[in-house]
PDB file of C-alpha atoms in Angstrom:
ATOM      1  CA  MET A   1     -11.796   3.436 -33.145  1.00 42.00           C
ATOM      2  CA  PRO A   2     -13.328   2.180 -29.701  1.00 47.00           C
ATOM      3  CA  GLN A   3     -11.023  -1.416 -30.224  1.00 48.00           C
ATOM      4  CA  ARG A   4      -8.382   1.141 -30.587  1.00 51.00           C
ATOM      5  CA  MET A   5      -9.064   3.363 -27.527  1.00 51.00           C
ATOM      6  CA  SER A   6      -9.957  -0.199 -25.373  1.00 59.00           C
ATOM      7  CA  GLY A   7      -6.112  -1.337 -26.178  1.00 61.00           C
ATOM      8  CA  VAL A   8      -4.966   2.241 -25.189  1.00 62.00           C
ATOM      9  CA  ARG A   9      -6.739   2.447 -21.751  1.00 71.00           C
ATOM     10  CA  PHE A  10      -5.775  -1.371 -21.365  1.00 72.00           C
ATOM     11  CA  GLY A  11      -1.975  -0.644 -21.755  1.00 78.00           C
ATOM     12  CA  ARG A  12      -2.268   2.667 -19.818  1.00 78.00           C
ATOM     13  CA  TYR A  13      -3.434   0.258 -16.991  1.00 83.00           C
ATOM     14  CA  TRP A  14      -0.542  -2.353 -17.867  1.00 89.00           C
ATOM     15  CA  HIS A  15       1.570   0.326 -17.415  1.00 88.00           C
ATOM     16  CA  LEU A  16       0.034   1.587 -14.076  1.00 90.00           C
ATOM     17  CA  LEU A  17      -0.057  -1.631 -12.236  1.00 93.00           C
ATOM     18  CA  SER A  18       2.842  -2.881 -13.374  1.00 94.00           C
ATOM     19  CA  ARG A  19       4.919   0.352 -11.814  1.00 94.00           C
ATOM     20  CA  PHE A  20       2.550   0.276  -8.705  1.00 94.00           C
ATOM     21  CA  ALA A  21       3.428  -3.024  -8.397  1.00 95.00           C
ATOM     22  CA  ALA A  22       7.435  -2.160  -8.173  1.00 96.00           C
ATOM     23  CA  ALA A  23       6.349   0.223  -5.868  1.00 95.00           C
ATOM     24  CA  SER A  24       4.356  -1.913  -4.087  1.00 93.00           C
ATOM     25  CA  VAL A  25       7.142  -4.874  -3.585  1.00 94.00           C
ATOM     26  CA  ILE A  26       9.796  -2.292  -2.562  1.00 96.00           C
ATOM     27  CA  ALA A  27       7.549  -0.355   0.207  1.00 94.00           C
ATOM     28  CA  THR A  28       5.895  -3.777   1.368  1.00 91.00           C
ATOM     29  CA  VAL A  29       9.863  -4.891   1.742  1.00 94.00           C
ATOM     30  CA  ILE A  30      10.692  -2.330   3.670  1.00 96.00           C
ATOM     31  CA  SER A  31       7.633  -2.353   6.023  1.00 94.00           C
ATOM     32  CA  GLN A  32       7.821  -6.154   6.045  1.00 92.00           C
ATOM     33  CA  LEU A  33      11.336  -6.285   7.404  1.00 96.00           C
ATOM     34  CA  VAL A  34      10.326  -3.732   9.795  1.00 97.00           C
ATOM     35  CA  PHE A  35       7.433  -5.082  11.150  1.00 94.00           C
ATOM     36  CA  LEU A  36       9.397  -8.720  11.394  1.00 95.00           C
ATOM     37  CA  VAL A  37      12.172  -7.286  12.932  1.00 96.00           C
ATOM     38  CA  SER A  38      10.308  -4.671  15.754  1.00 96.00           C
ATOM     39  CA  TYR A  39       7.706  -7.607  16.523  1.00 94.00           C
ATOM     40  CA  SER A  40      10.710 -10.446  17.040  1.00 94.00           C
ATOM     41  CA  LEU A  41      12.507  -7.980  19.151  1.00 96.00           C
ATOM     42  CA  GLY A  42       9.359  -7.976  21.642  1.00 94.00           C
ATOM     43  CA  SER A  43       7.309  -4.870  20.246  1.00 94.00           C
ATOM     44  CA  ALA A  44       3.345  -4.965  20.316  1.00 93.00           C
ATOM     45  CA  PRO A  45       1.534  -6.314  17.035  1.00 90.00           C
ATOM     46  CA  ILE A  46       0.446  -2.895  17.079  1.00 89.00           C
ATOM     47  CA  PHE A  47       3.568  -0.778  17.636  1.00 93.00           C
ATOM     48  CA  ALA A  48       5.386  -2.813  15.031  1.00 94.00           C
ATOM     49  CA  THR A  49       2.660  -1.849  12.556  1.00 91.00           C
ATOM     50  CA  VAL A  50       3.333   1.611  13.315  1.00 92.00           C
ATOM     51  CA  LEU A  51       6.728   1.462  12.755  1.00 95.00           C
ATOM     52  CA  ALA A  52       6.399  -0.688   9.573  1.00 94.00           C
ATOM     53  CA  TRP A  53       3.980   1.484   8.044  1.00 93.00           C
ATOM     54  CA  LEU A  54       6.091   5.067   8.674  1.00 93.00           C
ATOM     55  CA  ALA A  55       8.644   3.395   7.062  1.00 96.00           C
ATOM     56  CA  GLY A  56       7.049   1.803   3.838  1.00 95.00           C
ATOM     57  CA  ALA A  57       4.474   5.040   3.476  1.00 94.00           C
ATOM     58  CA  ILE A  58       6.753   7.700   2.658  1.00 93.00           C
ATOM     59  CA  PRO A  59       8.348   5.571  -0.333  1.00 95.00           C
ATOM     60  CA  ASN A  60       5.222   4.274  -1.617  1.00 95.00           C
ATOM     61  CA  PHE A  61       3.783   7.600  -1.969  1.00 95.00           C
ATOM     62  CA  VAL A  62       7.190   9.058  -3.487  1.00 94.00           C
ATOM     63  CA  LEU A  63       6.889   6.055  -6.331  1.00 95.00           C
ATOM     64  CA  ASN A  64       3.443   5.934  -6.673  1.00 93.00           C
ATOM     65  CA  ARG A  65       2.907   9.688  -7.209  1.00 93.00           C
ATOM     66  CA  ARG A  66       5.837   9.456  -9.600  1.00 91.00           C
ATOM     67  CA  THR A  67       3.712   6.256 -11.202  1.00 89.00           C
ATOM     68  CA  TRP A  68       0.804   8.533 -11.877  1.00 88.00           C
ATOM     69  CA  GLY A  69       2.267  11.887 -12.878  1.00 85.00           C
ATOM     70  CA  GLY A  70       1.192  13.520  -9.711  1.00 77.00           C
ATOM     71  CA  GLY A  71      -0.601  16.894 -10.448  1.00 79.00           C
ATOM     72  CA  GLY A  72       2.042  19.214  -9.474  1.00 83.00           C
ATOM     73  CA  ARG A  73       2.588  21.101  -5.905  1.00 86.00           C
ATOM     74  CA  SER A  74      -1.037  22.531  -6.297  1.00 85.00           C
ATOM     75  CA  ALA A  75      -2.277  18.871  -6.152  1.00 90.00           C
ATOM     76  CA  LEU A  76       0.333  17.681  -4.039  1.00 92.00           C
ATOM     77  CA  ARG A  77      -1.563  18.809  -0.712  1.00 92.00           C
ATOM     78  CA  GLY A  78      -4.826  16.661  -1.397  1.00 93.00           C
ATOM     79  CA  GLU A  79      -2.905  13.807  -3.085  1.00 94.00           C
ATOM     80  CA  ILE A  80      -1.221  13.319   0.693  1.00 94.00           C
ATOM     81  CA  ILE A  81      -4.254  13.685   1.958  1.00 95.00           C
ATOM     82  CA  ARG A  82      -5.992  11.223   0.265  1.00 95.00           C
ATOM     83  CA  PHE A  83      -2.823   8.532  -0.015  1.00 95.00           C
ATOM     84  CA  GLY A  84      -2.931   8.936   3.850  1.00 95.00           C
ATOM     85  CA  VAL A  85      -6.583   8.064   4.346  1.00 96.00           C
ATOM     86  CA  ILE A  86      -5.923   5.224   2.375  1.00 95.00           C
ATOM     87  CA  SER A  87      -3.040   4.440   3.790  1.00 93.00           C
ATOM     88  CA  ILE A  88      -3.577   4.582   7.201  1.00 93.00           C
ATOM     89  CA  GLY A  89      -6.901   2.973   6.528  1.00 94.00           C
ATOM     90  CA  THR A  90      -5.111  -0.677   5.194  1.00 92.00           C
ATOM     91  CA  ALA A  91      -2.469   0.270   8.385  1.00 90.00           C
ATOM     92  CA  LEU A  92      -5.318  -0.166  10.777  1.00 93.00           C
ATOM     93  CA  VAL A  93      -6.943  -3.529   9.096  1.00 94.00           C
ATOM     94  CA  ALA A  94      -3.252  -4.726   9.631  1.00 92.00           C
ATOM     95  CA  ALA A  95      -2.516  -3.528  12.985  1.00 92.00           C
ATOM     96  CA  LEU A  96      -5.895  -5.424  13.834  1.00 95.00           C
ATOM     97  CA  ALA A  97      -5.043  -8.639  12.012  1.00 96.00           C
ATOM     98  CA  ALA A  98      -1.686  -8.698  13.965  1.00 94.00           C
ATOM     99  CA  HIS A  99      -3.226  -8.352  16.688  1.00 95.00           C
ATOM    100  CA  GLY A 100      -5.916 -10.777  16.568  1.00 97.00           C
ATOM    101  CA  ALA A 101      -3.106 -13.332  15.374  1.00 97.00           C
ATOM    102  CA  GLU A 102      -1.066 -12.470  18.138  1.00 96.00           C
ATOM    103  CA  ILE A 103      -4.077 -14.044  20.640  1.00 97.00           C
ATOM    104  CA  LEU A 104      -4.401 -17.061  18.266  1.00 97.00           C
ATOM    105  CA  ALA A 105      -0.638 -17.483  18.375  1.00 97.00           C
ATOM    106  CA  THR A 106       0.228 -17.276  22.109  1.00 97.00           C
ATOM    107  CA  SER A 107      -3.008 -19.313  22.537  1.00 98.00           C
ATOM    108  CA  GLN A 108      -2.235 -21.914  20.531  1.00 97.00           C
ATOM    109  CA  PHE A 109       1.196 -21.807  20.545  1.00 97.00           C
ATOM    110  CA  PRO A 110       2.265 -20.704  24.053  1.00 96.00           C
ATOM    111  CA  HIS A 111       6.019 -21.388  24.265  1.00 96.00           C
ATOM    112  CA  ASN A 112       6.752 -21.149  20.631  1.00 97.00           C
ATOM    113  CA  ARG A 113       7.717 -18.036  19.774  1.00 94.00           C
ATOM    114  CA  PRO A 114       8.976 -18.507  16.171  1.00 95.00           C
ATOM    115  CA  ALA A 115       5.606 -20.286  15.422  1.00 96.00           C
ATOM    116  CA  GLN A 116       3.875 -16.958  16.917  1.00 96.00           C
ATOM    117  CA  ILE A 117       5.613 -14.649  15.183  1.00 95.00           C
ATOM    118  CA  ALA A 118       5.116 -16.343  12.015  1.00 96.00           C
ATOM    119  CA  ILE A 119       1.494 -16.180  12.598  1.00 97.00           C
ATOM    120  CA  VAL A 120       1.393 -12.797  13.356  1.00 95.00           C
ATOM    121  CA  TRP A 121       3.454 -11.991  10.461  1.00 93.00           C
ATOM    122  CA  GLY A 122       1.678 -13.665   7.791  1.00 96.00           C
ATOM    123  CA  ALA A 123      -1.714 -11.563   9.486  1.00 96.00           C
ATOM    124  CA  PHE A 124       0.016  -8.602   8.475  1.00 92.00           C
ATOM    125  CA  ALA A 125       1.868  -9.043   4.980  1.00 92.00           C
ATOM    126  CA  GLY A 126      -1.428 -11.233   4.011  1.00 94.00           C
ATOM    127  CA  THR A 127      -3.563  -8.053   4.664  1.00 93.00           C
ATOM    128  CA  TYR A 128      -1.133  -6.202   2.606  1.00 90.00           C
ATOM    129  CA  VAL A 129      -1.520  -9.051   0.106  1.00 92.00           C
ATOM    130  CA  ALA A 130      -5.230  -8.402   0.304  1.00 93.00           C
ATOM    131  CA  MET A 131      -5.278  -5.128  -0.164  1.00 93.00           C
ATOM    132  CA  PHE A 132      -3.081  -4.851  -3.346  1.00 93.00           C
ATOM    133  CA  ALA A 133      -5.925  -4.662  -5.868  1.00 91.00           C
ATOM    134  CA  VAL A 134      -8.056  -2.418  -3.703  1.00 94.00           C
ATOM    135  CA  LYS A 135      -5.419  -0.034  -3.107  1.00 94.00           C
ATOM    136  CA  PHE A 136      -4.770   0.352  -7.088  1.00 94.00           C
ATOM    137  CA  VAL A 137      -8.429   0.723  -7.789  1.00 93.00           C
ATOM    138  CA  LEU A 138      -8.371   3.520  -5.465  1.00 95.00           C
ATOM    139  CA  PHE A 139      -5.037   5.141  -6.007  1.00 93.00           C
ATOM    140  CA  ASP A 140      -6.086   5.725  -9.934  1.00 91.00           C
ATOM    141  CA  LYS A 141      -9.776   7.022  -9.073  1.00 92.00           C
ATOM    142  CA  ILE A 142      -9.465   8.573  -5.972  1.00 93.00           C
ATOM    143  CA  VAL A 143      -5.619   9.831  -5.215  1.00 93.00           C
ATOM    144  CA  PHE A 144      -3.681  10.837  -8.041  1.00 91.00           C
ATOM    145  CA  THR A 145      -6.467  12.140  -9.971  1.00 86.00           C
ATOM    146  CA  ALA A 146      -5.574  15.518 -11.135  1.00 73.00           C
ATOM    147  CA  HIS A 147      -2.739  14.920 -14.015  1.00 62.00           C
ATOM    148  CA  ARG A 148      -5.615  12.890 -15.650  1.00 62.00           C
ATOM    149  CA  GLN A 149      -7.889  16.094 -15.291  1.00 60.00           C
ATOM    150  CA  GLN A 150      -5.183  17.852 -16.903  1.00 56.00           C
ATOM    151  CA  GLN A 151      -5.270  15.424 -19.723  1.00 55.00           C
ATOM    152  CA  ARG A 152      -9.217  15.514 -20.395  1.00 59.00           C
ATOM    153  CA  ALA A 153      -8.563  19.737 -19.608  1.00 58.00           C
ATOM    154  CA  ARG A 154      -6.594  20.143 -23.155  1.00 55.00           C
TER     155      ARG A 154
END
């Protein structure tokens, strides 16, 4: 029986991980395009990060709530707050990374805007890649818990 349970648990996590990855790809493409365009047009890295976060956070929440089978209307407020804290925290880390990368890029390549854009965008994108597994665990264990709690109550 324990082997069956571990197989079921593994299957559940594989399903969640694959859907989380798909949602992350969609949200990432949206936010990366917004960041790249706004930074390329002259926005400060922090402003470009905020715009990119806004563009990607809404589809990310909706798709991931569907992935985990959110807890209905009663759980929505808590899920939004917990998701928001994690999402804003990630955006702050990305903004700091992009800002630091801009300082480095402008000092190393003062007259090469394409190189500056590539370095700053790399720092921004790298933050989200690095946070992928962390966010998966946090979403599963902290954000979207109501559905799992309802199953335990049965």
